[in-house]
PDB file of C-alpha atoms and ligand atoms in Angstrom:
ATOM      1  CA  MET A 552     -16.823  -6.660  19.956  1.00 47.00           C
ATOM      2  CA  THR A 553     -13.301  -5.828  21.108  1.00 50.00           C
ATOM      3  CA  LYS A 554     -11.456  -3.346  19.482  1.00 59.00           C
ATOM      4  CA  MET A 555      -8.359  -4.322  17.559  1.00 71.00           C
ATOM      5  CA  ASN A 556      -5.022  -3.279  18.807  1.00 85.00           C
ATOM      6  CA  THR A 557      -3.559  -0.281  17.144  1.00 89.00           C
ATOM      7  CA  PRO A 558      -1.256  -1.498  14.091  1.00 94.00           C
ATOM      8  CA  TYR A 559       2.339  -0.559  14.734  1.00 95.00           C
ATOM      9  CA  TYR A 560       3.254   2.255  12.500  1.00 96.00           C
ATOM     10  CA  GLN A 561       6.614   4.298  12.641  1.00 95.00           C
ATOM     11  CA  PRO A 562       5.975   7.692  11.322  1.00 94.00           C
ATOM     12  CA  ILE A 563       8.757   8.736   8.725  1.00 92.00           C
ATOM     13  CA  HIS A 564       7.912  12.525   8.019  1.00 92.00           C
ATOM     14  CA  LYS A 565       4.714  14.460   8.611  1.00 95.00           C
ATOM     15  CA  GLU A 566       2.427  11.878   6.935  1.00 96.00           C
ATOM     16  CA  ILE A 567       0.113  11.576  10.068  1.00 97.00           C
ATOM     17  CA  ASP A 568      -0.511  15.145  10.514  1.00 97.00           C
ATOM     18  CA  VAL A 569      -1.165  15.611   6.582  1.00 98.00           C
ATOM     19  CA  PHE A 570      -3.596  12.528   6.561  1.00 98.00           C
ATOM     20  CA  GLU A 571      -5.511  13.887   9.508  1.00 97.00           C
ATOM     21  CA  HIS A 572      -6.135  17.175   7.918  1.00 97.00           C
ATOM     22  CA  THR A 573      -6.954  15.714   4.656  1.00 97.00           C
ATOM     23  CA  TYR A 574      -9.376  13.488   6.293  1.00 97.00           C
ATOM     24  CA  LYS A 575     -11.016  16.618   7.742  1.00 96.00           C
ATOM     25  CA  CYS A 576     -11.618  17.837   4.188  1.00 94.00           C
ATOM     26  CA  LYS A 577     -12.147  14.433   2.896  1.00 93.00           C
ATOM     27  CA  ILE A 578     -10.007  15.128  -0.123  1.00 96.00           C
ATOM     28  CA  PRO A 579      -8.872  11.938  -1.939  1.00 97.00           C
ATOM     29  CA  PHE A 580      -5.468  10.760  -0.896  1.00 97.00           C
ATOM     30  CA  LEU A 581      -2.765   9.072  -2.814  1.00 97.00           C
ATOM     31  CA  LEU A 582       0.135   7.210  -1.434  1.00 97.00           C
ATOM     32  CA  LYS A 583       3.013   6.952  -3.822  1.00 94.00           C
ATOM     33  CA  GLY A 584       5.981   4.803  -3.568  1.00 91.00           C
ATOM     34  CA  PRO A 585       7.706   1.357  -4.162  1.00 90.00           C
ATOM     35  CA  THR A 586       6.330  -1.801  -2.860  1.00 89.00           C
ATOM     36  CA  GLY A 587       6.965  -2.734   0.875  1.00 91.00           C
ATOM     37  CA  THR A 588       7.519   0.965   2.137  1.00 93.00           C
ATOM     38  CA  GLY A 589       4.665   0.843   4.695  1.00 95.00           C
ATOM     39  CA  LYS A 590       1.832   2.332   2.655  1.00 96.00           C
ATOM     40  CA  SER A 591      -0.771  -0.191   3.527  1.00 96.00           C
ATOM     41  CA  ARG A 592       0.370  -0.336   7.121  1.00 96.00           C
ATOM     42  CA  PHE A 593       0.103   3.455   7.334  1.00 98.00           C
ATOM     43  CA  ILE A 594      -3.475   3.491   6.118  1.00 98.00           C
ATOM     44  CA  GLU A 595      -4.484   0.727   8.528  1.00 97.00           C
ATOM     45  CA  PHE A 596      -2.783   2.689  11.342  1.00 97.00           C
ATOM     46  CA  MET A 597      -4.756   5.910  10.264  1.00 97.00           C
ATOM     47  CA  ALA A 598      -8.208   4.222  10.017  1.00 97.00           C
ATOM     48  CA  HIS A 599      -7.718   2.845  13.412  1.00 96.00           C
ATOM     49  CA  LYS A 600      -6.510   6.276  14.894  1.00 96.00           C
ATOM     50  CA  LEU A 601      -9.493   7.930  13.257  1.00 96.00           C
ATOM     51  CA  ASP A 602     -11.866   5.144  14.478  1.00 95.00           C
ATOM     52  CA  THR A 603     -13.192   4.531  10.911  1.00 96.00           C
ATOM     53  CA  LYS A 604     -13.754   1.345   9.068  1.00 97.00           C
ATOM     54  CA  LEU A 605     -11.274   0.562   6.250  1.00 97.00           C
ATOM     55  CA  ILE A 606     -12.159  -1.415   3.117  1.00 98.00           C
ATOM     56  CA  THR A 607      -8.998  -2.416   1.134  1.00 98.00           C
ATOM     57  CA  ILE A 608      -9.075  -3.638  -2.379  1.00 97.00           C
ATOM     58  CA  SER A 609      -5.856  -4.853  -3.869  1.00 96.00           C
ATOM     59  CA  CYS A 610      -6.313  -3.845  -7.660  1.00 95.00           C
ATOM     60  CA  HIS A 611      -4.977  -6.084 -10.308  1.00 93.00           C
ATOM     61  CA  GLU A 612      -5.288  -5.994 -14.192  1.00 93.00           C
ATOM     62  CA  GLU A 613      -8.821  -7.785 -13.940  1.00 95.00           C
ATOM     63  CA  THR A 614     -10.211  -5.282 -11.325  1.00 96.00           C
ATOM     64  CA  SER A 615     -13.192  -3.664 -13.049  1.00 95.00           C
ATOM     65  CA  SER A 616     -15.704  -0.966 -12.034  1.00 95.00           C
ATOM     66  CA  THR A 617     -18.341  -3.740 -11.553  1.00 95.00           C
ATOM     67  CA  ASP A 618     -16.066  -5.329  -8.972  1.00 96.00           C
ATOM     68  CA  LEU A 619     -16.032  -2.179  -7.012  1.00 97.00           C
ATOM     69  CA  ILE A 620     -19.539  -0.904  -7.592  1.00 97.00           C
ATOM     70  CA  GLY A 621     -21.657  -3.916  -7.509  1.00 96.00           C
ATOM     71  CA  ARG A 622     -23.680  -6.316  -9.743  1.00 95.00           C
ATOM     72  CA  PHE A 623     -26.952  -8.092 -10.253  1.00 95.00           C
ATOM     73  CA  ILE A 624     -26.986 -11.661  -9.032  1.00 94.00           C
ATOM     74  CA  ILE A 625     -29.556 -14.290  -9.477  1.00 93.00           C
ATOM     75  CA  LYS A 626     -31.025 -15.693  -6.221  1.00 90.00           C
ATOM     76  CA  GLY A 627     -33.611 -18.417  -6.716  1.00 91.00           C
ATOM     77  CA  ALA A 628     -36.136 -16.916  -9.057  1.00 91.00           C
ATOM     78  CA  GLU A 629     -35.116 -13.377  -8.330  1.00 92.00           C
ATOM     79  CA  THR A 630     -32.502 -10.963  -9.659  1.00 93.00           C
ATOM     80  CA  ILE A 631     -31.027  -8.833  -6.750  1.00 94.00           C
ATOM     81  CA  TRP A 632     -28.630  -6.122  -6.730  1.00 95.00           C
ATOM     82  CA  LEU A 633     -25.496  -6.594  -4.604  1.00 95.00           C
ATOM     83  CA  ASP A 634     -23.451  -3.508  -3.683  1.00 96.00           C
ATOM     84  CA  GLY A 635     -19.715  -3.576  -4.289  1.00 97.00           C
ATOM     85  CA  PRO A 636     -17.141  -2.448  -1.744  1.00 97.00           C
ATOM     86  CA  LEU A 637     -16.884   1.060  -3.141  1.00 97.00           C
ATOM     87  CA  THR A 638     -20.790   1.578  -2.997  1.00 97.00           C
ATOM     88  CA  THR A 639     -20.844   0.318   0.566  1.00 97.00           C
ATOM     89  CA  ALA A 640     -18.097   2.715   1.572  1.00 98.00           C
ATOM     90  CA  VAL A 641     -19.942   5.534  -0.217  1.00 97.00           C
ATOM     91  CA  LYS A 642     -23.169   4.773   1.579  1.00 97.00           C
ATOM     92  CA  GLU A 643     -21.876   3.947   5.053  1.00 97.00           C
ATOM     93  CA  GLY A 644     -19.036   6.430   5.199  1.00 97.00           C
ATOM     94  CA  HIS A 645     -15.783   4.352   5.302  1.00 97.00           C
ATOM     95  CA  ILE A 646     -12.334   4.850   3.973  1.00 98.00           C
ATOM     96  CA  ILE A 647     -11.790   2.858   0.766  1.00 98.00           C
ATOM     97  CA  TYR A 648      -8.240   2.025  -0.108  1.00 98.00           C
ATOM     98  CA  LEU A 649      -7.463   1.092  -3.728  1.00 97.00           C
ATOM     99  CA  ASP A 650      -4.113  -0.300  -3.398  1.00 96.00           C
ATOM    100  CA  GLU A 651      -2.142  -0.308  -6.667  1.00 93.00           C
ATOM    101  CA  ILE A 652      -4.906   1.697  -8.416  1.00 94.00           C
ATOM    102  CA  ALA A 653      -2.943   1.986 -11.701  1.00 92.00           C
ATOM    103  CA  GLU A 654      -3.127  -1.862 -12.039  1.00 91.00           C
ATOM    104  CA  ALA A 655      -6.941  -1.826 -12.359  1.00 93.00           C
ATOM    105  CA  ARG A 656      -8.781  -1.600 -15.593  1.00 93.00           C
ATOM    106  CA  PRO A 657      -9.371   1.975 -16.930  1.00 92.00           C
ATOM    107  CA  ASP A 658     -13.105   1.946 -16.150  1.00 92.00           C
ATOM    108  CA  VAL A 659     -12.256   2.037 -12.528  1.00 93.00           C
ATOM    109  CA  ILE A 660     -10.673   5.607 -12.957  1.00 92.00           C
ATOM    110  CA  VAL A 661     -13.787   6.604 -14.869  1.00 91.00           C
ATOM    111  CA  ALA A 662     -16.097   5.273 -12.053  1.00 92.00           C
ATOM    112  CA  ILE A 663     -14.426   7.177  -9.355  1.00 94.00           C
ATOM    113  CA  HIS A 664     -14.199  10.426 -11.151  1.00 92.00           C
ATOM    114  CA  SER A 665     -17.285  12.078  -9.656  1.00 93.00           C
ATOM    115  CA  LEU A 666     -16.316  10.899  -6.224  1.00 95.00           C
ATOM    116  CA  THR A 667     -12.969  12.672  -6.537  1.00 94.00           C
ATOM    117  CA  ASP A 668     -14.281  16.170  -7.171  1.00 91.00           C
ATOM    118  CA  HIS A 669     -16.752  18.579  -5.505  1.00 90.00           C
ATOM    119  CA  ARG A 670     -19.739  16.457  -6.484  1.00 93.00           C
ATOM    120  CA  ARG A 671     -18.668  13.390  -4.241  1.00 95.00           C
ATOM    121  CA  GLU A 672     -21.155  11.226  -5.870  1.00 96.00           C
ATOM    122  CA  LEU A 673     -21.215   7.849  -7.509  1.00 96.00           C
ATOM    123  CA  PHE A 674     -23.264   7.085 -10.464  1.00 94.00           C
ATOM    124  CA  ILE A 675     -24.487   3.501 -11.002  1.00 94.00           C
ATOM    125  CA  ASP A 676     -25.384   3.101 -14.487  1.00 92.00           C
ATOM    126  CA  LYS A 677     -26.864  -0.320 -14.115  1.00 92.00           C
ATOM    127  CA  LEU A 678     -29.328   1.070 -11.548  1.00 93.00           C
ATOM    128  CA  GLY A 679     -29.674   4.496 -13.260  1.00 94.00           C
ATOM    129  CA  GLU A 680     -29.004   6.136  -9.777  1.00 94.00           C
ATOM    130  CA  THR A 681     -26.616   8.522  -8.311  1.00 95.00           C
ATOM    131  CA  PHE A 682     -25.700   8.236  -4.531  1.00 96.00           C
ATOM    132  CA  LYS A 683     -24.256  11.110  -2.682  1.00 96.00           C
ATOM    133  CA  ALA A 684     -21.166  10.036  -0.518  1.00 97.00           C
ATOM    134  CA  HIS A 685     -21.701   9.882   3.266  1.00 97.00           C
ATOM    135  CA  GLU A 686     -19.885  12.727   4.804  1.00 96.00           C
ATOM    136  CA  ASN A 687     -17.254  10.250   6.425  1.00 96.00           C
ATOM    137  CA  PHE A 688     -16.597   8.609   3.055  1.00 97.00           C
ATOM    138  CA  MET A 689     -12.982   9.048   1.935  1.00 97.00           C
ATOM    139  CA  LEU A 690     -11.096   7.654  -0.981  1.00 97.00           C
ATOM    140  CA  VAL A 691      -7.574   6.504  -0.672  1.00 98.00           C
ATOM    141  CA  ALA A 692      -5.291   5.019  -3.387  1.00 97.00           C
ATOM    142  CA  SER A 693      -1.827   3.817  -3.708  1.00 95.00           C
ATOM    143  CA  PHE A 694       0.451   4.015  -6.736  1.00 91.00           C
ATOM    144  CA  ASN A 695       3.962   2.612  -7.499  1.00 89.00           C
ATOM    145  CA  PRO A 696       5.668   5.219  -9.738  1.00 84.00           C
ATOM    146  CA  GLY A 697       8.260   2.601 -10.622  1.00 73.00           C
ATOM    147  CA  TYR A 698       5.740   0.992 -12.873  1.00 53.00           C
ATOM    148  CA  GLN A 699       6.006   3.890 -15.177  1.00 46.00           C
ATOM    149  CA  ARG A 700       9.006   2.116 -16.718  1.00 53.00           C
ATOM    150  CA  GLY A 701       6.634  -0.449 -17.809  1.00 55.00           C
ATOM    151  CA  PHE A 702       3.102   0.600 -19.048  1.00 51.00           C
ATOM    152  CA  LYS A 703       0.918   1.387 -16.004  1.00 72.00           C
ATOM    153  CA  GLU A 704       0.568   5.177 -15.369  1.00 80.00           C
ATOM    154  CA  LEU A 705      -1.873   7.519 -13.838  1.00 85.00           C
ATOM    155  CA  LYS A 706      -2.807  10.497 -16.058  1.00 86.00           C
ATOM    156  CA  PRO A 707      -2.181  13.920 -14.648  1.00 87.00           C
ATOM    157  CA  SER A 708      -5.929  14.573 -14.820  1.00 86.00           C
ATOM    158  CA  THR A 709      -6.377  11.712 -12.231  1.00 88.00           C
ATOM    159  CA  ARG A 710      -3.418  12.344 -10.219  1.00 88.00           C
ATOM    160  CA  GLN A 711      -4.451  16.035  -9.689  1.00 90.00           C
ATOM    161  CA  ARG A 712      -7.500  14.935  -7.899  1.00 92.00           C
ATOM    162  CA  PHE A 713      -5.572  13.564  -4.988  1.00 95.00           C
ATOM    163  CA  VAL A 714      -3.530  14.992  -2.160  1.00 96.00           C
ATOM    164  CA  SER A 715      -0.435  12.976  -2.580  1.00 96.00           C
ATOM    165  CA  ILE A 716       2.525  11.891  -0.341  1.00 96.00           C
ATOM    166  CA  SER A 717       5.608   9.864  -1.218  1.00 95.00           C
ATOM    167  CA  PHE A 718       6.733   6.779   0.755  1.00 94.00           C
ATOM    168  CA  ASP A 719      10.337   5.724   0.366  1.00 90.00           C
ATOM    169  CA  TYR A 720      12.743   3.463   2.502  1.00 92.00           C
ATOM    170  CA  PRO A 721      13.201   5.053   5.984  1.00 94.00           C
ATOM    171  CA  GLU A 722      16.535   6.310   7.112  1.00 94.00           C
ATOM    172  CA  ALA A 723      18.609   3.573   8.660  1.00 96.00           C
ATOM    173  CA  LYS A 724      17.898   4.325  12.321  1.00 96.00           C
ATOM    174  CA  LEU A 725      14.286   4.275  11.917  1.00 96.00           C
ATOM    175  CA  GLU A 726      14.124   1.178   9.580  1.00 97.00           C
ATOM    176  CA  ALA A 727      16.278  -0.768  12.285  1.00 97.00           C
ATOM    177  CA  GLU A 728      13.680   0.365  14.854  1.00 96.00           C
ATOM    178  CA  ILE A 729      10.961  -0.911  12.757  1.00 97.00           C
ATOM    179  CA  LEU A 730      12.616  -4.275  12.262  1.00 97.00           C
ATOM    180  CA  VAL A 731      13.031  -4.543  16.171  1.00 97.00           C
ATOM    181  CA  SER A 732       9.518  -3.618  16.859  1.00 96.00           C
ATOM    182  CA  GLU A 733       7.969  -5.895  14.309  1.00 96.00           C
ATOM    183  CA  THR A 734      10.082  -9.022  15.012  1.00 96.00           C
ATOM    184  CA  ASN A 735      11.771  -8.469  18.432  1.00 96.00           C
ATOM    185  CA  ILE A 736      15.060  -9.122  16.722  1.00 96.00           C
ATOM    186  CA  GLN A 737      18.223  -7.989  18.537  1.00 96.00           C
ATOM    187  CA  PRO A 738      19.018  -4.305  17.604  1.00 97.00           C
ATOM    188  CA  ASP A 739      22.630  -5.144  16.268  1.00 97.00           C
ATOM    189  CA  ILE A 740      21.318  -7.797  13.924  1.00 97.00           C
ATOM    190  CA  ALA A 741      18.592  -5.298  12.741  1.00 97.00           C
ATOM    191  CA  LYS A 742      21.351  -2.784  12.046  1.00 97.00           C
ATOM    192  CA  LYS A 743      23.322  -5.245  10.004  1.00 97.00           C
ATOM    193  CA  LEU A 744      20.136  -6.056   7.983  1.00 98.00           C
ATOM    194  CA  VAL A 745      19.670  -2.478   7.187  1.00 98.00           C
ATOM    195  CA  ASN A 746      23.380  -2.020   6.286  1.00 97.00           C
ATOM    196  CA  ILE A 747      22.946  -4.938   3.787  1.00 97.00           C
ATOM    197  CA  ALA A 748      19.676  -3.226   2.284  1.00 97.00           C
ATOM    198  CA  THR A 749      21.408   0.159   2.170  1.00 96.00           C
ATOM    199  CA  LYS A 750      24.280  -1.385   0.195  1.00 95.00           C
ATOM    200  CA  ILE A 751      22.192  -3.112  -2.225  1.00 95.00           C
ATOM    201  CA  ARG A 752      19.763  -0.151  -2.749  1.00 93.00           C
ATOM    202  CA  ASN A 753      22.893   1.884  -3.826  1.00 92.00           C
ATOM    203  CA  LEU A 754      23.945  -0.681  -6.371  1.00 91.00           C
ATOM    204  CA  THR A 755      21.835   0.983  -9.139  1.00 85.00           C
ATOM    205  CA  GLU A 756      23.991  -0.708 -11.839  1.00 87.00           C
ATOM    206  CA  LEU A 757      22.281  -3.973 -11.118  1.00 84.00           C
ATOM    207  CA  GLY A 758      19.248  -2.547 -12.922  1.00 80.00           C
ATOM    208  CA  LEU A 759      16.743  -4.334 -10.438  1.00 83.00           C
ATOM    209  CA  THR A 760      13.145  -3.573 -11.123  1.00 80.00           C
ATOM    210  CA  GLU A 761      12.678  -3.125  -7.372  1.00 84.00           C
ATOM    211  CA  THR A 762      15.224  -3.020  -4.726  1.00 90.00           C
ATOM    212  CA  VAL A 763      15.187  -4.281  -1.225  1.00 95.00           C
ATOM    213  CA  SER A 764      12.116  -3.100   0.621  1.00 94.00           C
ATOM    214  CA  THR A 765      11.528  -2.878   4.322  1.00 95.00           C
ATOM    215  CA  ARG A 766       9.070  -5.764   3.941  1.00 96.00           C
ATOM    216  CA  LEU A 767      11.964  -8.113   2.730  1.00 97.00           C
ATOM    217  CA  LEU A 768      13.976  -7.061   5.845  1.00 97.00           C
ATOM    218  CA  VAL A 769      11.054  -7.746   8.171  1.00 97.00           C
ATOM    219  CA  ASP A 770      10.889 -11.216   6.605  1.00 97.00           C
ATOM    220  CA  ALA A 771      14.661 -11.860   7.153  1.00 98.00           C
ATOM    221  CA  ALA A 772      14.401 -10.654  10.668  1.00 98.00           C
ATOM    222  CA  LYS A 773      11.440 -12.881  11.387  1.00 98.00           C
ATOM    223  CA  LEU A 774      13.379 -16.145  10.041  1.00 98.00           C
ATOM    224  CA  ILE A 775      16.438 -15.067  12.073  1.00 97.00           C
ATOM    225  CA  HIS A 776      14.324 -14.579  15.173  1.00 96.00           C
ATOM    226  CA  VAL A 777      12.819 -18.017  14.960  1.00 96.00           C
ATOM    227  CA  GLY A 778      16.317 -19.572  14.467  1.00 96.00           C
ATOM    228  CA  LEU A 779      17.138 -19.794  10.707  1.00 97.00           C
ATOM    229  CA  PRO A 780      20.801 -19.106  10.291  1.00 97.00           C
ATOM    230  CA  LYS A 781      21.368 -15.413   9.598  1.00 97.00           C
ATOM    231  CA  ARG A 782      23.083 -15.589   6.230  1.00 97.00           C
ATOM    232  CA  LEU A 783      20.629 -18.090   4.911  1.00 98.00           C
ATOM    233  CA  SER A 784      17.708 -15.942   6.125  1.00 98.00           C
ATOM    234  CA  VAL A 785      19.166 -13.002   4.126  1.00 98.00           C
ATOM    235  CA  HIS A 786      19.712 -15.374   1.112  1.00 97.00           C
ATOM    236  CA  VAL A 787      16.027 -16.493   0.917  1.00 98.00           C
ATOM    237  CA  ALA A 788      14.140 -13.457   2.275  1.00 98.00           C
ATOM    238  CA  VAL A 789      16.109 -10.640   0.770  1.00 97.00           C
ATOM    239  CA  ILE A 790      18.171 -11.695  -2.206  1.00 96.00           C
ATOM    240  CA  GLU A 791      16.201 -14.452  -3.904  1.00 96.00           C
ATOM    241  CA  PRO A 792      12.983 -12.406  -4.108  1.00 95.00           C
ATOM    242  CA  LEU A 793      14.855  -9.646  -5.965  1.00 94.00           C
ATOM    243  CA  THR A 794      15.985 -11.181  -9.099  1.00 92.00           C
ATOM    244  CA  ASP A 795      16.295 -14.541 -10.954  1.00 93.00           C
ATOM    245  CA  ASP A 796      19.672 -13.637 -12.486  1.00 93.00           C
ATOM    246  CA  LEU A 797      21.976 -16.353 -11.045  1.00 94.00           C
ATOM    247  CA  GLU A 798      25.067 -14.157 -11.323  1.00 93.00           C
ATOM    248  CA  VAL A 799      23.469 -11.203  -9.608  1.00 93.00           C
ATOM    249  CA  ILE A 800      22.088 -13.632  -6.914  1.00 95.00           C
ATOM    250  CA  GLN A 801      25.656 -15.045  -6.284  1.00 95.00           C
ATOM    251  CA  ALA A 802      27.205 -11.572  -6.105  1.00 94.00           C
ATOM    252  CA  LEU A 803      24.620 -10.381  -3.707  1.00 95.00           C
ATOM    253  CA  LYS A 804      25.004 -13.420  -1.487  1.00 96.00           C
ATOM    254  CA  ASP A 805      28.855 -12.890  -1.410  1.00 96.00           C
ATOM    255  CA  LEU A 806      28.266  -9.353  -0.573  1.00 95.00           C
ATOM    256  CA  SER A 807      25.668  -9.868   2.251  1.00 96.00           C
ATOM    257  CA  ASP A 808      27.668 -12.849   3.677  1.00 96.00           C
ATOM    258  CA  LEU A 809      30.562 -10.457   4.549  1.00 95.00           C
ATOM    259  CA  MET A 810      28.145  -7.999   6.315  1.00 94.00           C
ATOM    260  CA  ILE A 811      26.295 -10.423   8.755  1.00 91.00           C
TER     261      ILE A 811
HETATM  262  P1  ADP B 233       3.361  -1.295   1.001  1.00 93.39           P
HETATM  263  O1  ADP B 233       1.790  -1.155   1.208  1.00 93.39           O
HETATM  264  O2  ADP B 233       4.008  -0.022   0.785  1.00 93.39           O
HETATM  265  O3  ADP B 233       3.591  -2.311  -0.216  1.00 93.39           O
HETATM  266  P2  ADP B 233       3.328  -2.445   3.636  1.00 93.39           P
HETATM  267  O4  ADP B 233       2.582  -1.396   4.285  1.00 93.39           O
HETATM  268  O5  ADP B 233       2.638  -3.760   3.364  1.00 93.39           O
HETATM  269  O6  ADP B 233       4.009  -1.821   2.274  1.00 93.39           O
HETATM  270  O7  ADP B 233       4.769  -2.618   4.470  1.00 93.39           O
HETATM  271  C1  ADP B 233       5.445  -3.814   4.382  1.00 93.39           C
HETATM  272  C2  ADP B 233       5.901  -4.152   5.808  1.00 93.39           C
HETATM  273  O8  ADP B 233       6.958  -3.277   5.971  1.00 93.39           O
HETATM  274  C3  ADP B 233       4.803  -3.999   6.909  1.00 93.39           C
HETATM  275  O9  ADP B 233       4.156  -5.269   7.087  1.00 93.39           O
HETATM  276  C4  ADP B 233       5.764  -3.669   8.042  1.00 93.39           C
HETATM  277  O10 ADP B 233       6.177  -4.908   8.629  1.00 93.39           O
HETATM  278  C5  ADP B 233       6.889  -2.916   7.523  1.00 93.39           C
HETATM  279  N1  ADP B 233       6.917  -1.438   7.582  1.00 93.39           N
HETATM  280  C6  ADP B 233       7.270  -0.640   6.573  1.00 93.39           C
HETATM  281  N2  ADP B 233       7.240   0.615   6.934  1.00 93.39           N
HETATM  282  C7  ADP B 233       6.884   0.671   8.120  1.00 93.39           C
HETATM  283  C8  ADP B 233       6.586   1.674   9.096  1.00 93.39           C
HETATM  284  N3  ADP B 233       6.855   2.874   8.777  1.00 93.39           N
HETATM  285  N4  ADP B 233       6.273   1.376  10.189  1.00 93.39           N
HETATM  286  C9  ADP B 233       5.930   0.083  10.569  1.00 93.39           C
HETATM  287  N5  ADP B 233       6.087  -1.032   9.827  1.00 93.39           N
HETATM  288  C10 ADP B 233       6.564  -0.662   8.533  1.00 93.39           C
END
């Protein structure tokens, strides 16, 4: 099997160093930050760098401990047990990444408890068995603190089980470099896109739930690179995804048209 190319990741602070050391200790790791700030890309990059398998679970409100741990299924006349992704990672020694962990059902947090302290073990009540985690097993999760304005929180008793690092939008020069590397767009256009993002991010009075992420800029840059007009690309890839308020949309379009 050929090895996948290293995913492109532009380091922002000391996150690579911090992760490498945390991996040595196998302490659970929490990536905090708004959507589209490179959390998933970072963990893909780290798993590749550390030459370990990564199992990613995108948590949503229906994600339950059963989805992670496993379930009995009926096969012909037999009932057989099927390991879920968490159990596989625990037994075989992979990194499991629970993306947006606060979105999952509360029983997920209960299920990972004994894996996130000195015990490093998984209790499977349906089997009545406890499994000690493989020495290479590591639990990584992401969490968007912006959600706290709504209802999804992580309790301090859970948060304090993780080494944590905050992700945010990179400074302008680095963000423009990311756009160029990801899409091959011309550097001057990348710079303009980042300027638009910076301007909108500073307009806190708009009360947007989430502001312009690097992901949105990458999308706009991709569209421009394949020939869609620049202004239209910004309208559809950056502004429309942000809000449904027609007045705000128009104001942001007017603003961005002046900048690109
Ligand atoms: P998150 O998991 O935080 O929601 P992603 O990791 O999916 O965000 O990042 C969204 C996109 O933004 C990526 O696909 C990548 O194109 C780009 N990106 C953001 N930050 C970085 C970075 N530091 N290095 C490389 N690409 C990045």
